[in-house]
mmCIF file of C-alpha atoms and ligand atoms in Angstrom:
data_model
loop_
_atom_site.group_PDB
_atom_site.id
_atom_site.type_symbol
_atom_site.label_atom_id
_atom_site.label_comp_id
_atom_site.label_asym_id
_atom_site.label_seq_id
_atom_site.Cartn_x
_atom_site.Cartn_y
_atom_site.Cartn_z
ATOM 1 C CA MET A 1 -0.025 -0.028 -0.018
ATOM 2 C CA ASN A 2 2.791 2.354 0.870
ATOM 3 C CA ASN A 3 4.433 2.179 -2.513
ATOM 4 C CA LEU A 4 1.506 4.039 -4.160
ATOM 5 C CA ARG A 5 0.774 7.720 -3.784
ATOM 6 C CA PRO A 6 0.387 8.887 -0.211
ATOM 7 C CA VAL A 7 -3.265 9.554 0.758
ATOM 8 C CA GLY A 8 -4.499 11.198 3.953
ATOM 9 C CA VAL A 9 -6.982 13.631 5.488
ATOM 10 C CA ILE A 10 -7.052 17.041 3.819
ATOM 11 C CA GLY A 11 -10.215 18.589 5.396
ATOM 12 C CA THR A 12 -12.394 17.967 8.477
ATOM 13 C CA GLY A 13 -15.909 18.904 9.691
ATOM 14 C CA LYS A 14 -18.433 17.838 12.335
ATOM 15 C CA TYR A 15 -22.022 18.512 13.309
ATOM 16 C CA VAL A 16 -24.190 17.642 16.239
ATOM 17 C CA PRO A 17 -27.852 18.725 16.526
ATOM 18 C CA GLU A 18 -28.766 21.446 19.013
ATOM 19 C CA LYS A 19 -30.941 19.552 21.311
ATOM 20 C CA ILE A 20 -29.248 18.061 24.412
ATOM 21 C CA LEU A 21 -30.723 15.127 26.337
ATOM 22 C CA THR A 22 -29.168 14.936 29.799
ATOM 23 C CA ASN A 23 -29.022 12.040 32.203
ATOM 24 C CA SER A 24 -31.482 13.878 34.415
ATOM 25 C CA ASP A 25 -33.946 14.146 31.444
ATOM 26 C CA LEU A 26 -33.572 10.384 31.090
ATOM 27 C CA GLU A 27 -34.287 9.929 34.838
ATOM 28 C CA LYS A 28 -37.854 11.261 34.131
ATOM 29 C CA MET A 29 -38.330 8.799 31.147
ATOM 30 C CA VAL A 30 -37.083 5.370 32.627
ATOM 31 C CA ASP A 31 -35.938 3.881 35.805
ATOM 32 C CA THR A 32 -32.197 5.117 35.776
ATOM 33 C CA ASN A 33 -30.088 7.682 37.457
ATOM 34 C CA ASP A 34 -27.150 9.848 36.642
ATOM 35 C CA GLU A 35 -24.847 7.988 39.050
ATOM 36 C CA TRP A 36 -25.503 4.739 37.254
ATOM 37 C CA ILE A 37 -25.087 6.047 33.812
ATOM 38 C CA VAL A 38 -21.837 8.028 34.597
ATOM 39 C CA SER A 39 -20.215 5.191 36.557
ATOM 40 C CA ARG A 40 -21.177 2.448 34.009
ATOM 41 C CA THR A 41 -20.608 4.312 30.764
ATOM 42 C CA GLY A 42 -19.066 7.800 31.306
ATOM 43 C CA ILE A 43 -21.962 9.426 29.456
ATOM 44 C CA LYS A 44 -23.391 12.661 30.771
ATOM 45 C CA GLU A 45 -25.396 13.897 27.825
ATOM 46 C CA ARG A 46 -26.105 13.347 24.210
ATOM 47 C CA HIS A 47 -27.434 15.347 21.162
ATOM 48 C CA ILE A 48 -30.717 14.433 19.560
ATOM 49 C CA ALA A 49 -31.754 15.359 16.032
ATOM 50 C CA ALA A 50 -34.814 17.630 15.644
ATOM 51 C CA PRO A 51 -37.929 15.931 14.238
ATOM 52 C CA ASP A 52 -37.379 17.489 10.815
ATOM 53 C CA GLN A 53 -33.682 16.441 10.703
ATOM 54 C CA ALA A 54 -32.603 13.153 9.057
ATOM 55 C CA THR A 55 -29.163 11.578 8.768
ATOM 56 C CA SER A 56 -28.362 13.380 5.493
ATOM 57 C CA ASP A 57 -29.090 16.773 7.097
ATOM 58 C CA LEU A 58 -26.448 16.102 9.827
ATOM 59 C CA ALA A 59 -24.103 14.700 7.254
ATOM 60 C CA TYR A 60 -24.590 17.748 5.036
ATOM 61 C CA GLU A 61 -23.612 20.243 7.777
ATOM 62 C CA ALA A 62 -20.452 18.306 8.559
ATOM 63 C CA ALA A 63 -19.594 17.883 4.841
ATOM 64 C CA ILE A 64 -19.954 21.647 4.197
ATOM 65 C CA LYS A 65 -17.393 22.371 6.965
ATOM 66 C CA ALA A 66 -14.917 19.560 5.766
ATOM 67 C CA LEU A 67 -15.135 21.027 2.214
ATOM 68 C CA GLU A 68 -14.473 24.512 3.585
ATOM 69 C CA SER A 69 -11.447 23.391 5.556
ATOM 70 C CA ALA A 70 -10.021 21.642 2.509
ATOM 71 C CA GLY A 71 -10.677 24.858 0.375
ATOM 72 C CA MET A 72 -12.920 22.855 -1.864
ATOM 73 C CA THR A 73 -16.461 22.780 -3.120
ATOM 74 C CA GLY A 74 -18.758 19.891 -4.003
ATOM 75 C CA SER A 75 -17.666 19.995 -7.651
ATOM 76 C CA ASP A 76 -14.150 18.921 -6.500
ATOM 77 C CA LEU A 77 -15.357 15.660 -5.175
ATOM 78 C CA ASP A 78 -15.300 12.514 -7.240
ATOM 79 C CA LEU A 79 -16.376 10.006 -4.535
ATOM 80 C CA ILE A 80 -18.812 10.249 -1.664
ATOM 81 C CA ILE A 81 -19.018 7.386 0.973
ATOM 82 C CA VAL A 82 -21.474 7.711 3.926
ATOM 83 C CA ALA A 83 -21.073 5.182 6.685
ATOM 84 C CA THR A 84 -24.381 4.842 8.423
ATOM 85 C CA ILE A 85 -26.878 2.294 9.811
ATOM 86 C CA THR A 86 -29.697 4.957 9.857
ATOM 87 C CA PRO A 87 -29.936 6.048 6.221
ATOM 88 C CA ASP A 88 -32.734 8.592 5.383
ATOM 89 C CA SER A 89 -34.415 5.623 3.728
ATOM 90 C CA ALA A 90 -33.516 2.167 2.366
ATOM 91 C CA PHE A 91 -32.825 3.880 -1.053
ATOM 92 C CA PRO A 92 -31.749 6.205 -2.573
ATOM 93 C CA SER A 93 -28.623 6.151 -0.528
ATOM 94 C CA THR A 94 -27.841 8.987 1.910
ATOM 95 C CA ALA A 95 -24.665 9.525 -0.188
ATOM 96 C CA CYS A 96 -26.763 10.135 -3.320
ATOM 97 C CA ILE A 97 -28.890 12.668 -1.426
ATOM 98 C CA LEU A 98 -25.691 14.449 -0.397
ATOM 99 C CA GLN A 99 -24.115 14.221 -3.855
ATOM 100 C CA ASP A 100 -27.146 16.312 -5.157
ATOM 101 C CA LYS A 101 -27.165 18.748 -2.223
ATOM 102 C CA LEU A 102 -23.490 19.356 -2.463
ATOM 103 C CA GLY A 103 -23.421 19.904 -6.196
ATOM 104 C CA ALA A 104 -20.913 16.997 -6.621
ATOM 105 C CA LYS A 105 -22.033 16.367 -10.182
ATOM 106 C CA GLY A 106 -20.683 13.083 -11.499
ATOM 107 C CA ALA A 107 -19.203 11.913 -8.210
ATOM 108 C CA ALA A 108 -19.814 8.235 -7.308
ATOM 109 C CA ALA A 109 -21.867 7.963 -4.212
ATOM 110 C CA PHE A 110 -22.775 5.018 -1.957
ATOM 111 C CA ASP A 111 -23.683 4.113 1.664
ATOM 112 C CA LEU A 112 -21.584 1.659 3.738
ATOM 113 C CA SER A 113 -23.021 -0.420 6.492
ATOM 114 C CA ALA A 114 -20.558 -1.504 9.165
ATOM 115 C CA ALA A 115 -22.225 0.187 12.240
ATOM 116 C CA CYS A 116 -19.730 1.834 14.584
ATOM 117 C CA SER A 117 -16.776 0.602 12.498
ATOM 118 C CA GLY A 118 -18.192 2.230 9.324
ATOM 119 C CA PHE A 119 -16.170 5.318 9.338
ATOM 120 C CA VAL A 120 -12.833 3.422 9.377
ATOM 121 C CA TYR A 121 -14.142 0.971 6.702
ATOM 122 C CA GLY A 122 -15.059 4.082 4.673
ATOM 123 C CA LEU A 123 -11.524 5.491 5.082
ATOM 124 C CA ALA A 124 -9.910 2.232 3.978
ATOM 125 C CA THR A 125 -12.228 2.101 0.920
ATOM 126 C CA ALA A 126 -11.544 5.713 -0.097
ATOM 127 C CA THR A 127 -7.914 5.340 0.432
ATOM 128 C CA SER A 128 -7.795 2.224 -1.765
ATOM 129 C CA PHE A 129 -9.669 3.971 -4.531
ATOM 130 C CA ILE A 130 -7.448 7.088 -4.417
ATOM 131 C CA LYS A 131 -4.201 5.142 -4.252
ATOM 132 C CA SER A 132 -5.275 3.066 -7.276
ATOM 133 C CA GLY A 133 -5.800 6.281 -9.234
ATOM 134 C CA LEU A 134 -9.552 5.661 -9.792
ATOM 135 C CA TYR A 135 -10.490 8.819 -7.841
ATOM 136 C CA ASN A 136 -8.821 11.900 -6.402
ATOM 137 C CA ASN A 137 -10.896 13.566 -3.807
ATOM 138 C CA ALA A 138 -13.282 11.636 -1.603
ATOM 139 C CA LEU A 139 -15.799 12.769 1.068
ATOM 140 C CA VAL A 140 -16.012 10.095 3.824
ATOM 141 C CA ILE A 141 -18.693 10.720 6.347
ATOM 142 C CA GLY A 142 -19.789 8.845 9.539
ATOM 143 C CA ALA A 143 -23.319 9.917 10.332
ATOM 144 C CA ASP A 144 -26.169 8.379 12.353
ATOM 145 C CA CYS A 145 -29.445 9.312 14.007
ATOM 146 C CA LEU A 146 -29.558 6.455 16.507
ATOM 147 C CA SER A 147 -32.317 8.294 18.313
ATOM 148 C CA ARG A 148 -34.727 7.172 15.527
ATOM 149 C CA ILE A 149 -34.118 3.473 16.355
ATOM 150 C CA THR A 150 -33.825 3.681 20.058
ATOM 151 C CA ASP A 151 -36.505 2.537 22.338
ATOM 152 C CA TYR A 152 -36.894 5.223 24.964
ATOM 153 C CA THR A 153 -38.696 2.872 27.317
ATOM 154 C CA ASP A 154 -35.703 0.433 27.477
ATOM 155 C CA ARG A 155 -33.241 1.641 30.092
ATOM 156 C CA ASN A 156 -30.683 -0.970 28.945
ATOM 157 C CA THR A 157 -30.075 0.931 25.658
ATOM 158 C CA CYS A 158 -31.682 4.383 25.690
ATOM 159 C CA VAL A 159 -29.077 5.971 27.907
ATOM 160 C CA LEU A 160 -26.250 4.839 25.548
ATOM 161 C CA PHE A 161 -26.931 6.559 22.242
ATOM 162 C CA GLY A 162 -26.855 10.035 20.557
ATOM 163 C CA ASP A 163 -26.965 11.620 17.087
ATOM 164 C CA GLY A 164 -24.153 13.391 15.112
ATOM 165 C CA ALA A 165 -21.952 13.447 12.004
ATOM 166 C CA GLY A 166 -18.311 13.681 11.264
ATOM 167 C CA ALA A 167 -16.763 14.130 7.801
ATOM 168 C CA VAL A 168 -13.263 14.231 6.230
ATOM 169 C CA ILE A 169 -12.017 14.834 2.784
ATOM 170 C CA VAL A 170 -9.596 12.161 1.822
ATOM 171 C CA GLY A 171 -6.947 12.977 -0.902
ATOM 172 C CA GLU A 172 -3.281 12.996 -1.839
ATOM 173 C CA VAL A 173 -0.882 14.335 0.759
ATOM 174 C CA PRO A 174 2.868 15.047 0.884
ATOM 175 C CA GLU A 175 5.280 12.125 0.950
ATOM 176 C CA GLY A 176 5.648 10.599 4.512
ATOM 177 C CA ARG A 177 2.162 11.491 5.617
ATOM 178 C CA GLY A 178 -1.198 9.806 5.288
ATOM 179 C CA PHE A 179 -2.681 6.438 6.001
ATOM 180 C CA LYS A 180 -0.021 3.765 6.802
ATOM 181 C CA SER A 181 -2.158 0.721 7.500
ATOM 182 C CA PHE A 182 -5.701 -0.529 8.024
ATOM 183 C CA ASP A 183 -7.109 -3.562 9.860
ATOM 184 C CA LEU A 184 -10.707 -4.309 9.137
ATOM 185 C CA GLY A 185 -12.548 -7.343 10.320
ATOM 186 C CA ALA A 186 -15.860 -9.064 11.056
ATOM 187 C CA GLU A 187 -17.300 -11.861 13.191
ATOM 188 C CA GLY A 188 -20.699 -12.407 11.597
ATOM 189 C CA ALA A 189 -21.361 -15.224 14.041
ATOM 190 C CA GLY A 190 -21.986 -12.572 16.711
ATOM 191 C CA GLY A 191 -24.472 -10.601 14.594
ATOM 192 C CA SER A 192 -27.465 -11.283 16.741
ATOM 193 C CA LEU A 193 -25.720 -9.709 19.841
ATOM 194 C CA LEU A 194 -26.368 -6.249 18.366
ATOM 195 C CA GLN A 195 -29.066 -5.882 15.815
ATOM 196 C CA LEU A 196 -32.115 -4.243 14.349
ATOM 197 C CA GLU A 197 -34.269 -7.025 12.952
ATOM 198 C CA GLY A 198 -37.257 -5.346 11.445
ATOM 199 C CA GLY A 199 -37.806 -3.614 8.154
ATOM 200 C CA GLY A 200 -35.545 -5.629 5.980
ATOM 201 C CA SER A 201 -36.286 -8.475 3.482
ATOM 202 C CA ARG A 202 -36.222 -11.110 6.342
ATOM 203 C CA LEU A 203 -38.825 -9.415 8.520
ATOM 204 C CA PRO A 204 -40.574 -6.655 6.535
ATOM 205 C CA ALA A 205 -42.392 -3.903 8.506
ATOM 206 C CA SER A 206 -45.842 -5.064 9.718
ATOM 207 C CA ALA A 207 -48.183 -4.310 12.592
ATOM 208 C CA GLU A 208 -46.586 -7.404 14.310
ATOM 209 C CA THR A 209 -43.010 -6.107 13.914
ATOM 210 C CA ILE A 210 -44.052 -2.769 15.381
ATOM 211 C CA GLU A 211 -45.885 -4.492 18.235
ATOM 212 C CA ASN A 212 -42.771 -6.630 19.005
ATOM 213 C CA LYS A 213 -40.416 -3.691 18.892
ATOM 214 C CA LYS A 214 -38.409 -5.058 16.002
ATOM 215 C CA HIS A 215 -37.524 -1.575 14.644
ATOM 216 C CA TYR A 216 -35.428 -0.785 17.682
ATOM 217 C CA ILE A 217 -31.806 -1.568 18.490
ATOM 218 C CA TYR A 218 -31.433 -4.842 20.414
ATOM 219 C CA MET A 219 -28.192 -5.288 22.302
ATOM 220 C CA ASN A 220 -26.643 -7.873 24.552
ATOM 221 C CA GLY A 221 -24.492 -5.331 26.349
ATOM 222 C CA ARG A 222 -22.414 -7.660 28.392
ATOM 223 C CA GLU A 223 -21.383 -9.821 25.381
ATOM 224 C CA VAL A 224 -20.702 -6.750 23.151
ATOM 225 C CA PHE A 225 -18.641 -5.303 25.987
ATOM 226 C CA LYS A 226 -16.408 -8.407 26.023
ATOM 227 C CA PHE A 227 -16.013 -8.389 22.253
ATOM 228 C CA ALA A 228 -15.162 -4.622 22.309
ATOM 229 C CA VAL A 229 -12.514 -4.984 24.944
ATOM 230 C CA ARG A 230 -10.929 -7.930 23.066
ATOM 231 C CA VAL A 231 -10.879 -6.346 19.573
ATOM 232 C CA MET A 232 -9.826 -2.820 20.647
ATOM 233 C CA GLY A 233 -6.650 -4.432 21.870
ATOM 234 C CA THR A 234 -6.022 -6.983 19.054
ATOM 235 C CA ALA A 235 -6.954 -4.648 16.216
ATOM 236 C CA THR A 236 -4.758 -1.883 17.645
ATOM 237 C CA LEU A 237 -1.735 -4.150 17.909
ATOM 238 C CA GLU A 238 -2.364 -5.608 14.451
ATOM 239 C CA VAL A 239 -2.702 -2.231 12.675
ATOM 240 C CA LEU A 240 0.551 -0.999 14.340
ATOM 241 C CA ASN A 241 2.285 -4.160 13.363
ATOM 242 C CA LYS A 242 1.206 -3.697 9.719
ATOM 243 C CA ALA A 243 2.544 -0.109 9.869
ATOM 244 C CA GLY A 244 5.823 -1.313 11.318
ATOM 245 C CA LEU A 245 5.233 0.806 14.471
ATOM 246 C CA ASP A 246 5.173 0.189 18.250
ATOM 247 C CA ARG A 247 2.506 1.411 20.689
ATOM 248 C CA SER A 248 4.982 4.050 21.936
ATOM 249 C CA ASP A 249 4.882 5.682 18.462
ATOM 250 C CA VAL A 250 1.312 6.592 18.919
ATOM 251 C CA ASP A 251 0.746 10.249 19.471
ATOM 252 C CA LEU A 252 -2.990 10.342 19.583
ATOM 253 C CA PHE A 253 -5.437 7.448 20.170
ATOM 254 C CA VAL A 254 -8.923 8.026 18.728
ATOM 255 C CA PRO A 255 -11.210 5.117 19.884
ATOM 256 C CA HIS A 256 -14.856 4.519 19.181
ATOM 257 C CA GLN A 257 -16.798 6.400 21.998
ATOM 258 C CA ALA A 258 -19.217 3.762 23.359
ATOM 259 C CA ASN A 259 -18.265 3.438 26.928
ATOM 260 C CA ILE A 260 -15.488 4.915 29.003
ATOM 261 C CA ARG A 261 -14.757 1.635 30.583
ATOM 262 C CA ILE A 262 -13.955 0.038 27.219
ATOM 263 C CA ILE A 263 -11.749 2.915 26.385
ATOM 264 C CA GLN A 264 -9.908 2.758 29.736
ATOM 265 C CA SER A 265 -9.326 -0.928 29.317
ATOM 266 C CA ALA A 266 -7.743 -0.444 25.876
ATOM 267 C CA MET A 267 -5.642 2.359 27.401
ATOM 268 C CA GLN A 268 -4.346 0.043 30.142
ATOM 269 C CA ARG A 269 -3.700 -2.828 27.678
ATOM 270 C CA LEU A 270 -1.803 -0.546 25.358
ATOM 271 C CA ASP A 271 -0.092 1.421 28.147
ATOM 272 C CA LEU A 272 -1.331 4.802 26.680
ATOM 273 C CA PRO A 273 -1.274 7.835 28.954
ATOM 274 C CA GLU A 274 -4.565 9.795 29.393
ATOM 275 C CA GLU A 275 -3.195 12.843 27.481
ATOM 276 C CA LYS A 276 -2.800 10.676 24.312
ATOM 277 C CA VAL A 277 -6.399 9.437 24.218
ATOM 278 C CA VAL A 278 -9.396 11.447 22.833
ATOM 279 C CA VAL A 279 -12.526 11.016 25.040
ATOM 280 C CA ASN A 280 -15.805 12.886 24.315
ATOM 281 C CA VAL A 281 -18.244 10.106 25.181
ATOM 282 C CA ASP A 282 -19.441 12.235 28.080
ATOM 283 C CA LYS A 283 -20.867 14.910 25.742
ATOM 284 C CA TYR A 284 -22.151 12.866 22.712
ATOM 285 C CA ALA A 285 -22.615 9.241 23.955
ATOM 286 C CA ASN A 286 -22.377 6.490 21.359
ATOM 287 C CA THR A 287 -23.127 8.010 17.888
ATOM 288 C CA SER A 288 -22.267 4.901 16.030
ATOM 289 C CA ALA A 289 -20.504 5.705 12.666
ATOM 290 C CA ALA A 290 -20.198 9.375 13.742
ATOM 291 C CA SER A 291 -18.281 8.543 16.920
ATOM 292 C CA ILE A 292 -14.647 8.294 15.621
ATOM 293 C CA PRO A 293 -14.911 11.123 13.207
ATOM 294 C CA LEU A 294 -16.500 13.398 15.768
ATOM 295 C CA ALA A 295 -13.600 12.608 18.079
ATOM 296 C CA LEU A 296 -11.087 13.003 15.394
ATOM 297 C CA VAL A 297 -12.422 16.350 14.142
ATOM 298 C CA GLU A 298 -12.833 17.654 17.669
ATOM 299 C CA ALA A 299 -9.203 16.728 18.526
ATOM 300 C CA ALA A 300 -8.090 18.539 15.287
ATOM 301 C CA GLU A 301 -10.103 21.658 16.256
ATOM 302 C CA GLU A 302 -8.602 21.660 19.699
ATOM 303 C CA GLY A 303 -5.070 21.539 18.107
ATOM 304 C CA ARG A 304 -4.224 18.144 19.543
ATOM 305 C CA MET A 305 -2.498 16.916 16.393
ATOM 306 C CA LYS A 306 0.387 18.570 14.574
ATOM 307 C CA ALA A 307 1.737 17.605 11.164
ATOM 308 C CA GLY A 308 3.602 14.358 11.255
ATOM 309 C CA ASP A 309 1.866 13.010 14.434
ATOM 310 C CA THR A 310 0.818 9.376 14.412
ATOM 311 C CA VAL A 311 -2.883 8.990 14.931
ATOM 312 C CA LEU A 312 -4.490 5.721 15.631
ATOM 313 C CA MET A 313 -8.229 5.243 15.131
ATOM 314 C CA VAL A 314 -10.013 2.010 16.296
ATOM 315 C CA GLY A 315 -13.660 1.099 16.458
ATOM 316 C CA PHE A 316 -16.015 -1.905 16.889
ATOM 317 C CA GLY A 317 -19.681 -2.362 16.352
ATOM 318 C CA GLY A 318 -22.645 -4.239 15.026
ATOM 319 C CA GLY A 319 -21.928 -7.104 12.499
ATOM 320 C CA LEU A 320 -19.956 -7.753 14.639
ATOM 321 C CA THR A 321 -17.234 -5.651 12.999
ATOM 322 C CA TRP A 322 -14.065 -3.780 13.842
ATOM 323 C CA GLY A 323 -11.780 -1.398 12.063
ATOM 324 C CA ALA A 324 -8.430 0.295 12.924
ATOM 325 C CA SER A 325 -6.119 2.628 11.020
ATOM 326 C CA VAL A 326 -2.736 4.344 11.430
ATOM 327 C CA LEU A 327 -2.624 7.888 9.978
ATOM 328 C CA VAL A 328 0.266 10.207 9.871
ATOM 329 C CA TRP A 329 -1.430 13.574 10.255
HETATM 330 N N1 ACO B 1 -30.010 2.521 34.766
HETATM 331 C C1 ACO B 1 -29.974 1.766 35.878
HETATM 332 N N2 ACO B 1 -29.762 0.432 35.830
HETATM 333 C C2 ACO B 1 -29.590 -0.164 34.544
HETATM 334 C C3 ACO B 1 -29.590 0.598 33.465
HETATM 335 C C4 ACO B 1 -29.786 1.990 33.471
HETATM 336 N N3 ACO B 1 -29.852 2.669 32.425
HETATM 337 N N4 ACO B 1 -29.371 -0.248 32.422
HETATM 338 C C5 ACO B 1 -29.244 -1.573 32.935
HETATM 339 N N5 ACO B 1 -29.404 -1.456 34.269
HETATM 340 C C6 ACO B 1 -29.326 -2.543 35.241
HETATM 341 C C7 ACO B 1 -29.647 -3.822 34.578
HETATM 342 O O1 ACO B 1 -30.993 -4.140 34.469
HETATM 343 C C8 ACO B 1 -28.861 -4.787 35.536
HETATM 344 O O2 ACO B 1 -29.797 -5.011 36.674
HETATM 345 P P1 ACO B 1 -29.890 -6.518 37.156
HETATM 346 O O3 ACO B 1 -28.576 -6.937 37.614
HETATM 347 O O4 ACO B 1 -30.900 -6.336 38.284
HETATM 348 O O5 ACO B 1 -30.441 -7.307 36.034
HETATM 349 C C9 ACO B 1 -27.728 -3.957 36.098
HETATM 350 O O6 ACO B 1 -28.018 -2.672 35.760
HETATM 351 C C10 ACO B 1 -26.400 -4.445 35.454
HETATM 352 O O7 ACO B 1 -26.589 -4.561 34.078
HETATM 353 P P2 ACO B 1 -25.281 -4.953 33.206
HETATM 354 O O8 ACO B 1 -25.838 -5.106 31.740
HETATM 355 O O9 ACO B 1 -24.535 -6.049 33.756
HETATM 356 O O10 ACO B 1 -24.471 -3.643 33.299
HETATM 357 P P3 ACO B 1 -23.063 -3.416 32.664
HETATM 358 O O11 ACO B 1 -22.082 -3.133 33.746
HETATM 359 O O12 ACO B 1 -22.660 -4.538 31.743
HETATM 360 O O13 ACO B 1 -23.180 -2.134 31.753
HETATM 361 C C11 ACO B 1 -23.558 -1.529 29.506
HETATM 362 C C12 ACO B 1 -24.184 -2.188 30.748
HETATM 363 C C13 ACO B 1 -23.245 -0.115 29.800
HETATM 364 C C14 ACO B 1 -24.609 -1.533 28.377
HETATM 365 C C15 ACO B 1 -22.289 -2.305 29.072
HETATM 366 O O14 ACO B 1 -22.561 -3.647 29.020
HETATM 367 C C16 ACO B 1 -21.747 -1.822 27.764
HETATM 368 O O15 ACO B 1 -21.260 -0.675 27.539
HETATM 369 N N6 ACO B 1 -21.832 -2.706 26.770
HETATM 370 C C17 ACO B 1 -21.258 -2.386 25.496
HETATM 371 C C18 ACO B 1 -22.082 -1.523 24.779
HETATM 372 C C19 ACO B 1 -21.590 -1.095 23.375
HETATM 373 O O16 ACO B 1 -20.441 -0.792 23.279
HETATM 374 N N7 ACO B 1 -22.346 -1.106 22.431
HETATM 375 C C20 ACO B 1 -21.921 -0.777 21.141
HETATM 376 C C21 ACO B 1 -23.144 -0.476 20.370
HETATM 377 S S1 ACO B 1 -22.592 0.284 18.943
HETATM 378 C C22 ACO B 1 -23.621 -0.075 17.657
HETATM 379 O O17 ACO B 1 -23.237 -0.729 16.765
HETATM 380 C C23 ACO B 1 -24.884 0.547 17.558
#
């Protein structure tokens, strides 16, 4: 991969909806409390899309900022990938809706479904296309409106999720910089641990699927937790190995923001000090595909990376899937 032209991030943008749902708001909705949520998850609040906002609206706001920061307009794009599990509708894809709104005439556009790992899968896909010479400038977005598929009467899940979007422009960068390695993977056998069963070709929407709450996220939290802790460690070590680097080479660790305890266990296993780890799960909760780009873009906005820094992103999610990347900023 490294013999081809260097490809990296050349623009960033993020967006979260205005409305904030706090832990004390949730105390009024289900049998929970701030102490339980903070101690078990690290989450204090999350942003929730307005009734008239869909995933493409969140993605659009993030995309405009990413284009601006790259000094580009939609017409400079030749590829748009939206990682999401909450598209505006089954089809057309959310990426096609954006292609039109951004004026990216002629750009290829598609959605990518890998849940919380989707953004890293999208980065790997765009990087491969650009390295091969097929495309030059790709918009990669992680965007989700998990509030639309969350059961706000189920305390096991409703405290965990939020809405948001993060976007990057992927393109050619100077020699020595850019993506050095990816490690993507899946364990389909664990698919039923984290799923939304209704509304597809197996279980089309019906009065019965609504009655049985088949259009909401189902999660076996304990099993997903174990998987997450395991793959955060193994994928991180594997992606570093592929890049020929050691854990001490990491300047900034950008993990999927699902639960502070999962992040802390990865930090301990990898022996990473707190100042090298991006944490914003307290403000946004788990935003699925938006989680890693929200953390990456926020870190960039706060000036936490300088040119040449080694940034390691790693995520896990439904599928089950995982994705990790090493990027020289
Ligand atoms: N408030 C109060 N009590 C609660 C709440 C709540 N919101 N939720 C669950 N409880 C109770 C449970 O009912 C249980 O009670 P019981 O022992 O009487 O049955 C008790 O708390 C403990 O429940 P556990 O599930 O054992 O709690 P745990 O410490 O495992 O934490 C959590 C649960 C936070 C869900 C954790 O398992 C976790 O973070 N899992 C991973 C989640 C994750 O990363 N998901 C990724 C999804 S990404 C995607 O692709 C959409």
